[in-house]
GROMACS .gro file of C-alpha atoms in nm:
model
  307
    1MET     CA    1   0.000   0.000   0.000
    2GLU     CA    2   0.130   0.344  -0.089
    3ARG     CA    3   0.245   0.549   0.209
    4LYS     CA    4   0.035   0.854   0.289
    5ARG     CA    5   0.205   1.184   0.209
    6PHE     CA    6   0.148   1.486   0.425
    7ASP     CA    7   0.269   1.840   0.474
    8LEU     CA    8   0.501   1.861   0.775
    9LYS     CA    9   0.451   2.236   0.792
   10THR     CA   10   0.084   2.206   0.877
   11ASP     CA   11  -0.012   1.847   0.958
   12ALA     CA   12   0.136   1.698   1.274
   13THR     CA   13  -0.134   1.437   1.333
   14PHE     CA   14   0.070   1.162   1.167
   15MET     CA   15   0.378   1.223   1.383
   16LEU     CA   16   0.365   0.903   1.584
   17ARG     CA   17   0.639   0.749   1.793
   18ARG     CA   18   0.920   0.618   1.569
   19ASN     CA   19   0.696   0.677   1.268
   20GLU     CA   20   0.873   0.591   0.944
   21HIS     CA   21   0.629   0.809   0.751
   22LEU     CA   22   0.794   1.111   0.910
   23GLN     CA   23   1.151   0.991   0.861
   24ARG     CA   24   1.126   0.994   0.481
   25TYR     CA   25   1.093   1.374   0.485
   26ILE     CA   26   1.414   1.425   0.679
   27GLU     CA   27   1.769   1.458   0.545
   28PRO     CA   28   1.978   1.251   0.576
   29TYR     CA   29   1.738   0.954   0.566
   30SER     CA   30   1.837   0.625   0.731
   31PHE     CA   31   1.549   0.508   0.945
   32GLU     CA   32   1.714   0.195   1.081
   33ASN     CA   33   2.031   0.371   1.192
   34ARG     CA   34   1.894   0.696   1.325
   35THR     CA   35   2.035   0.841   1.647
   36THR     CA   36   1.715   1.042   1.703
   37TYR     CA   37   1.347   0.961   1.670
   38PHE     CA   38   1.016   1.143   1.709
   39ASP     CA   39   0.792   1.087   2.008
   40TYR     CA   40   0.439   1.217   1.971
   41LYS     CA   41   0.170   1.301   2.224
   42ASP     CA   42   0.020   1.646   2.170
   43VAL     CA   43   0.323   1.794   1.993
   44PRO     CA   44   0.627   1.614   1.846
   45VAL     CA   45   0.942   1.577   2.055
   46ILE     CA   46   1.281   1.469   1.923
   47LYS     CA   47   1.437   1.205   2.147
   48TYR     CA   48   1.780   1.038   2.157
   49LYS     CA   49   1.825   0.663   2.141
   50ILE     CA   50   2.142   0.684   2.351
   51PHE     CA   51   1.933   0.791   2.653
   52ASP     CA   52   1.649   0.540   2.612
   53ASP     CA   53   1.773   0.298   2.876
   54TYR     CA   54   1.770   0.554   3.159
   55ASP     CA   55   1.425   0.549   3.318
   56ASN     CA   56   1.504   0.839   3.551
   57LEU     CA   57   1.585   1.076   3.265
   58ILE     CA   58   1.369   1.308   3.054
   59THR     CA   59   1.529   1.451   2.742
   60GLY     CA   60   1.385   1.626   2.441
   61PHE     CA   61   1.436   1.871   2.158
   62SER     CA   62   1.150   2.072   2.015
   63THR     CA   63   1.037   2.119   1.657
   64ARG     CA   64   0.851   2.417   1.514
   65LEU     CA   65   0.527   2.216   1.496
   66GLY     CA   66   0.225   2.200   1.722
   67GLY     CA   67   0.218   2.547   1.879
   68VAL     CA   68   0.016   2.866   1.854
   69SER     CA   69   0.268   3.127   1.735
   70LYS     CA   70   0.202   3.300   1.403
   71ALA     CA   71   0.375   3.404   1.080
   72HIS     CA   72   0.755   3.346   1.077
   73LEU     CA   73   0.738   3.236   1.441
   74SER     CA   74   0.493   2.958   1.362
   75SER     CA   75   0.421   2.763   1.545
   76LEU     CA   76   0.605   2.629   1.852
   77ASN     CA   77   0.837   2.920   1.929
   78LEU     CA   78   0.975   2.873   2.283
   79SER     CA   79   1.157   3.204   2.321
   80PHE     CA   80   1.032   3.522   2.486
   81SER     CA   81   1.302   3.723   2.306
   82ARG     CA   82   1.190   3.681   1.943
   83GLY     CA   83   0.907   3.935   1.947
   84ASP     CA   84   0.633   3.680   2.013
   85GLU     CA   85   0.327   3.737   2.229
   86GLU     CA   86   0.398   3.623   2.585
   87GLU     CA   87   0.075   3.424   2.608
   88ASN     CA   88   0.168   3.236   2.288
   89VAL     CA   89   0.509   3.140   2.424
   90MET     CA   90   0.361   3.025   2.753
   91GLU     CA   91   0.105   2.811   2.574
   92ASN     CA   92   0.381   2.662   2.359
   93HIS     CA   93   0.582   2.576   2.670
   94LYS     CA   94   0.275   2.421   2.829
   95ARG     CA   95   0.221   2.198   2.524
   96PHE     CA   96   0.584   2.096   2.485
   97ALA     CA   97   0.618   2.020   2.857
   98ALA     CA   98   0.306   1.804   2.848
   99SER     CA   99   0.454   1.596   2.566
  100CYS     CA  100   0.791   1.562   2.742
  101GLY     CA  101   0.653   1.501   3.091
  102TYR     CA  102   0.769   1.790   3.311
  103ASP     CA  103   0.614   2.095   3.480
  104TYR     CA  104   0.689   2.395   3.256
  105LYS     CA  105   0.657   2.636   3.551
  106ARG     CA  106   0.968   2.476   3.704
  107LEU     CA  107   1.191   2.530   3.401
  108VAL     CA  108   1.532   2.692   3.445
  109PHE     CA  109   1.647   2.891   3.141
  110SER     CA  110   1.996   2.967   3.015
  111ASP     CA  111   2.092   3.321   2.910
  112GLN     CA  112   2.308   3.256   2.606
  113VAL     CA  113   2.584   3.490   2.490
  114HIS     CA  114   2.815   3.243   2.307
  115ASN     CA  115   3.045   3.212   2.607
  116THR     CA  116   3.144   2.930   2.843
  117ASN     CA  117   2.983   3.039   3.170
  118ILE     CA  118   2.809   2.747   3.341
  119ARG     CA  119   2.546   2.766   3.613
  120VAL     CA  120   2.517   2.479   3.860
  121ILE     CA  121   2.158   2.455   3.983
  122LYS     CA  122   2.187   2.370   4.352
  123SER     CA  123   1.866   2.495   4.506
  124GLU     CA  124   1.492   2.442   4.476
  125ASP     CA  125   1.474   2.823   4.469
  126ASP     CA  126   1.613   2.812   4.114
  127ALA     CA  127   1.305   2.632   3.980
  128GLY     CA  128   1.110   2.859   3.745
  129LYS     CA  129   1.388   3.108   3.678
  130GLY     CA  130   1.340   3.260   3.336
  131ILE     CA  131   0.981   3.151   3.280
  132VAL     CA  132   0.775   3.241   3.590
  133LYS     CA  133   1.046   3.402   3.806
  134GLU     CA  134   1.294   3.679   3.741
  135SER     CA  135   1.628   3.513   3.682
  136ASP     CA  136   1.973   3.592   3.813
  137ILE     CA  137   2.122   3.349   3.563
  138LYS     CA  138   2.301   3.588   3.329
  139GLU     CA  139   2.539   3.536   3.035
  140THR     CA  140   2.523   3.160   3.079
  141ASP     CA  141   2.548   2.900   2.801
  142GLY     CA  142   2.567   2.589   3.018
  143LEU     CA  143   2.344   2.445   3.291
  144LEU     CA  144   2.415   2.155   3.529
  145THR     CA  145   2.221   1.996   3.813
  146ASN     CA  146   2.175   1.681   4.018
  147LEU     CA  147   1.838   1.793   4.156
  148PRO     CA  148   1.531   1.592   4.051
  149ASP     CA  149   1.217   1.750   3.906
  150ILE     CA  150   1.392   2.069   3.791
  151PRO     CA  151   1.397   2.078   3.410
  152ILE     CA  152   1.679   2.277   3.250
  153MET     CA  153   1.648   2.437   2.905
  154THR     CA  154   1.874   2.594   2.641
  155PHE     CA  155   1.773   2.752   2.307
  156TYR     CA  156   1.868   2.704   1.941
  157ALA     CA  157   1.815   2.787   1.575
  158ASP     CA  158   2.132   2.640   1.414
  159CYS     CA  159   2.386   2.628   1.700
  160VAL     CA  160   2.477   2.295   1.857
  161PRO     CA  161   2.302   2.158   2.166
  162ILE     CA  162   2.513   1.917   2.372
  163TYR     CA  163   2.346   1.694   2.632
  164PHE     CA  164   2.543   1.550   2.923
  165TYR     CA  165   2.438   1.271   3.160
  166ASP     CA  166   2.650   1.114   3.432
  167LYS     CA  167   2.485   0.774   3.462
  168GLU     CA  168   2.655   0.695   3.795
  169LYS     CA  169   2.633   1.026   3.982
  170LYS     CA  170   2.296   1.112   3.821
  171ILE     CA  171   2.390   1.456   3.690
  172ILE     CA  172   2.242   1.628   3.384
  173GLY     CA  173   2.376   1.914   3.178
  174LEU     CA  174   2.306   2.116   2.865
  175ALA     CA  175   2.550   2.332   2.670
  176HIS     CA  176   2.491   2.574   2.383
  177SER     CA  177   2.786   2.552   2.143
  178GLY     CA  178   2.786   2.772   1.833
  179TRP     CA  179   3.115   2.830   1.659
  180LYS     CA  180   3.226   3.066   1.936
  181GLY     CA  181   3.133   2.818   2.209
  182THR     CA  182   3.309   2.545   2.014
  183VAL     CA  183   3.625   2.754   1.982
  184LYS     CA  184   3.610   2.838   2.353
  185ASN     CA  185   3.539   2.469   2.420
  186ILE     CA  186   3.232   2.480   2.639
  187ALA     CA  187   3.214   2.100   2.605
  188LYS     CA  188   3.544   2.057   2.790
  189LYS     CA  189   3.442   2.311   3.052
  190MET     CA  190   3.116   2.124   3.115
  191VAL     CA  191   3.310   1.802   3.177
  192GLN     CA  192   3.556   1.981   3.404
  193THR     CA  193   3.273   2.138   3.602
  194MET     CA  194   3.101   1.801   3.644
  195LYS     CA  195   3.426   1.661   3.781
  196GLU     CA  196   3.488   1.953   4.015
  197GLU     CA  197   3.132   1.993   4.145
  198TYR     CA  198   3.020   1.630   4.161
  199GLY     CA  199   3.327   1.410   4.129
  200SER     CA  200   3.221   1.276   3.789
  201SER     CA  201   3.436   1.036   3.593
  202GLU     CA  202   3.465   1.095   3.220
  203SER     CA  203   3.391   0.729   3.148
  204ASP     CA  204   3.047   0.763   3.312
  205ILE     CA  205   2.932   1.063   3.107
  206VAL     CA  206   2.696   0.997   2.815
  207CYS     CA  207   2.652   1.274   2.558
  208ALA     CA  208   2.426   1.355   2.265
  209ILE     CA  209   2.496   1.624   2.008
  210GLY     CA  210   2.156   1.752   1.903
  211PRO     CA  211   1.993   1.888   1.584
  212SER     CA  212   2.187   2.181   1.443
  213ILE     CA  213   2.327   2.312   1.116
  214CYS     CA  214   2.522   2.056   0.912
  215ARG     CA  215   2.850   2.084   0.725
  216LYS     CA  216   2.697   2.129   0.379
  217CYS     CA  217   2.481   2.419   0.503
  218TYR     CA  218   2.738   2.598   0.720
  219GLU     CA  219   2.969   2.821   0.519
  220VAL     CA  220   3.211   3.039   0.716
  221ASP     CA  221   3.477   3.293   0.625
  222ASP     CA  222   3.845   3.343   0.707
  223ILE     CA  223   3.764   3.526   1.030
  224VAL     CA  224   3.586   3.223   1.173
  225MET     CA  225   3.838   2.975   1.035
  226ASP     CA  226   4.131   3.167   1.181
  227ARG     CA  227   3.973   3.120   1.526
  228ILE     CA  228   3.903   2.754   1.456
  229LYS     CA  229   4.265   2.699   1.349
  230GLU     CA  230   4.386   2.841   1.680
  231CYS     CA  231   4.200   2.571   1.873
  232PHE     CA  232   4.223   2.257   1.660
  233SER     CA  233   4.526   2.072   1.525
  234ASP     CA  234   4.605   2.059   1.155
  235LYS     CA  235   4.489   1.696   1.146
  236GLU     CA  236   4.161   1.791   1.314
  237ILE     CA  237   4.110   2.084   1.075
  238GLU     CA  238   4.136   1.843   0.781
  239LYS     CA  239   3.845   1.646   0.930
  240ILE     CA  240   3.614   1.934   1.019
  241ALA     CA  241   3.652   2.186   0.734
  242ASP     CA  242   3.654   2.197   0.355
  243ASP     CA  243   3.842   2.484   0.191
  244LYS     CA  244   3.627   2.615  -0.098
  245GLY     CA  245   3.874   2.887  -0.193
  246GLU     CA  246   3.834   3.265  -0.193
  247GLY     CA  247   3.824   3.268   0.188
  248LYS     CA  248   3.520   3.039   0.220
  249TYR     CA  249   3.495   2.711   0.409
  250GLN     CA  250   3.233   2.448   0.492
  251LEU     CA  251   3.260   2.385   0.865
  252ASP     CA  252   3.141   2.074   1.050
  253LEU     CA  253   3.041   2.194   1.396
  254HIS     CA  254   2.901   1.849   1.480
  255LEU     CA  255   3.237   1.683   1.433
  256ALA     CA  256   3.420   1.972   1.600
  257CYS     CA  257   3.205   1.930   1.911
  258ARG     CA  258   3.267   1.554   1.906
  259ILE     CA  259   3.642   1.618   1.893
  260ASN     CA  260   3.609   1.853   2.190
  261LEU     CA  261   3.421   1.585   2.385
  262LEU     CA  262   3.677   1.317   2.296
  263ASN     CA  263   3.963   1.545   2.395
  264ALA     CA  264   3.783   1.606   2.726
  265GLY     CA  265   3.789   1.232   2.795
  266ILE     CA  266   3.441   1.122   2.687
  267LEU     CA  267   3.442   0.770   2.541
  268PRO     CA  268   3.354   0.753   2.169
  269GLU     CA  269   3.078   0.499   2.232
  270ASN     CA  270   2.919   0.746   2.475
  271ILE     CA  271   2.873   1.020   2.213
  272ALA     CA  272   2.567   1.027   1.985
  273MET     CA  273   2.604   1.237   1.673
  274PRO     CA  274   2.305   1.423   1.525
  275ASP     CA  275   2.114   1.307   1.218
  276LEU     CA  276   1.905   1.621   1.176
  277CYS     CA  277   2.016   1.952   1.026
  278THR     CA  278   1.814   2.259   1.118
  279SER     CA  279   1.880   2.423   0.781
  280CYS     CA  280   1.809   2.114   0.567
  281ASN     CA  281   1.484   2.065   0.758
  282LYS     CA  282   1.365   2.424   0.790
  283ASN     CA  283   1.004   2.309   0.744
  284ILE     CA  284   1.009   2.130   1.080
  285LEU     CA  285   1.295   2.312   1.261
  286TYR     CA  286   1.388   2.679   1.301
  287SER     CA  287   1.706   2.781   1.119
  288HIS     CA  288   1.860   3.125   1.152
  289ARG     CA  289   2.054   3.090   0.828
  290ALA     CA  290   1.777   2.937   0.620
  291SER     CA  291   1.525   3.199   0.736
  292ARG     CA  292   1.772   3.492   0.736
  293GLY     CA  293   1.687   3.559   1.098
  294MET     CA  294   1.309   3.543   1.061
  295ARG     CA  295   1.244   3.260   1.303
  296GLY     CA  296   1.155   3.144   1.651
  297ASN     CA  297   1.366   2.935   1.886
  298LEU     CA  298   1.389   2.563   1.939
  299ALA     CA  299   1.479   2.426   2.281
  300ALA     CA  300   1.670   2.139   2.439
  301VAL     CA  301   1.543   2.013   2.773
  302MET     CA  302   1.661   1.767   3.035
  303MET     CA  303   1.526   1.663   3.372
  304LEU     CA  304   1.596   1.400   3.634
  305LYS     CA  305   1.284   1.221   3.752
  306GLU     CA  306   1.232   1.137   4.117
  307ILE     CA  307   1.225   0.758   4.126
   0.00000   0.00000   0.00000
């Protein structure tokens, strides 16, 4: 029987858990070997196979589908800083949280400035900061906690989300790593902070690199590449960048972040690479480049469940 075709921009009703119908619309397509999959309740949530065995863990990445925002923000914009109506953003958070399984009023937001500052969430008083409480979390691109029932969230529209989970110490973390965060190596700093604050061992940390712009879509200039060359070896540069000539390069931020994680001591089998590009899939994900800045924000979320 012929598979039913549908418009991902408007019709989310067919987005069922691990639904192959959806996978055929995504680049690159390899359903059997995907590192991510779609979970569907009220709105779709991107999940990571590498975290499936941990019953105490909630993880997710949003799409642009299933919300109430309008025009270029349509429809599941999760940012209050993109010019959206506050009530729309709150409703979007309510819907996304319901699909993931956490209380959206307890979210803790990052405050991203493409730096390496990390906030360790140590108190119940932090719950709700950024969404229902005024936040003192400023200029922060990384969040860590070992507290249950406090979801942490970072925001994206091409930059790289990195998820961290210490399976022994039960610690979660999220880092926002655009090219600046990759150059400054926020991945390594997250691992170091986990070790210093909680006594983590690198061999116990499981990581997922989330949906973000892919190599073929990410052209950079000499200014960016000069910074990249300062932080990666010549051998690593050969792996992560293609020189197109005339001062233009195709940069692989996914692989660059993986190299940073490996150099920080994370085991290769504990790193899941992404199989979704925000720019290739602009019909289901927000992309700053593909939309020329006319977009909402996606979000990565993690939470420890009380078991």
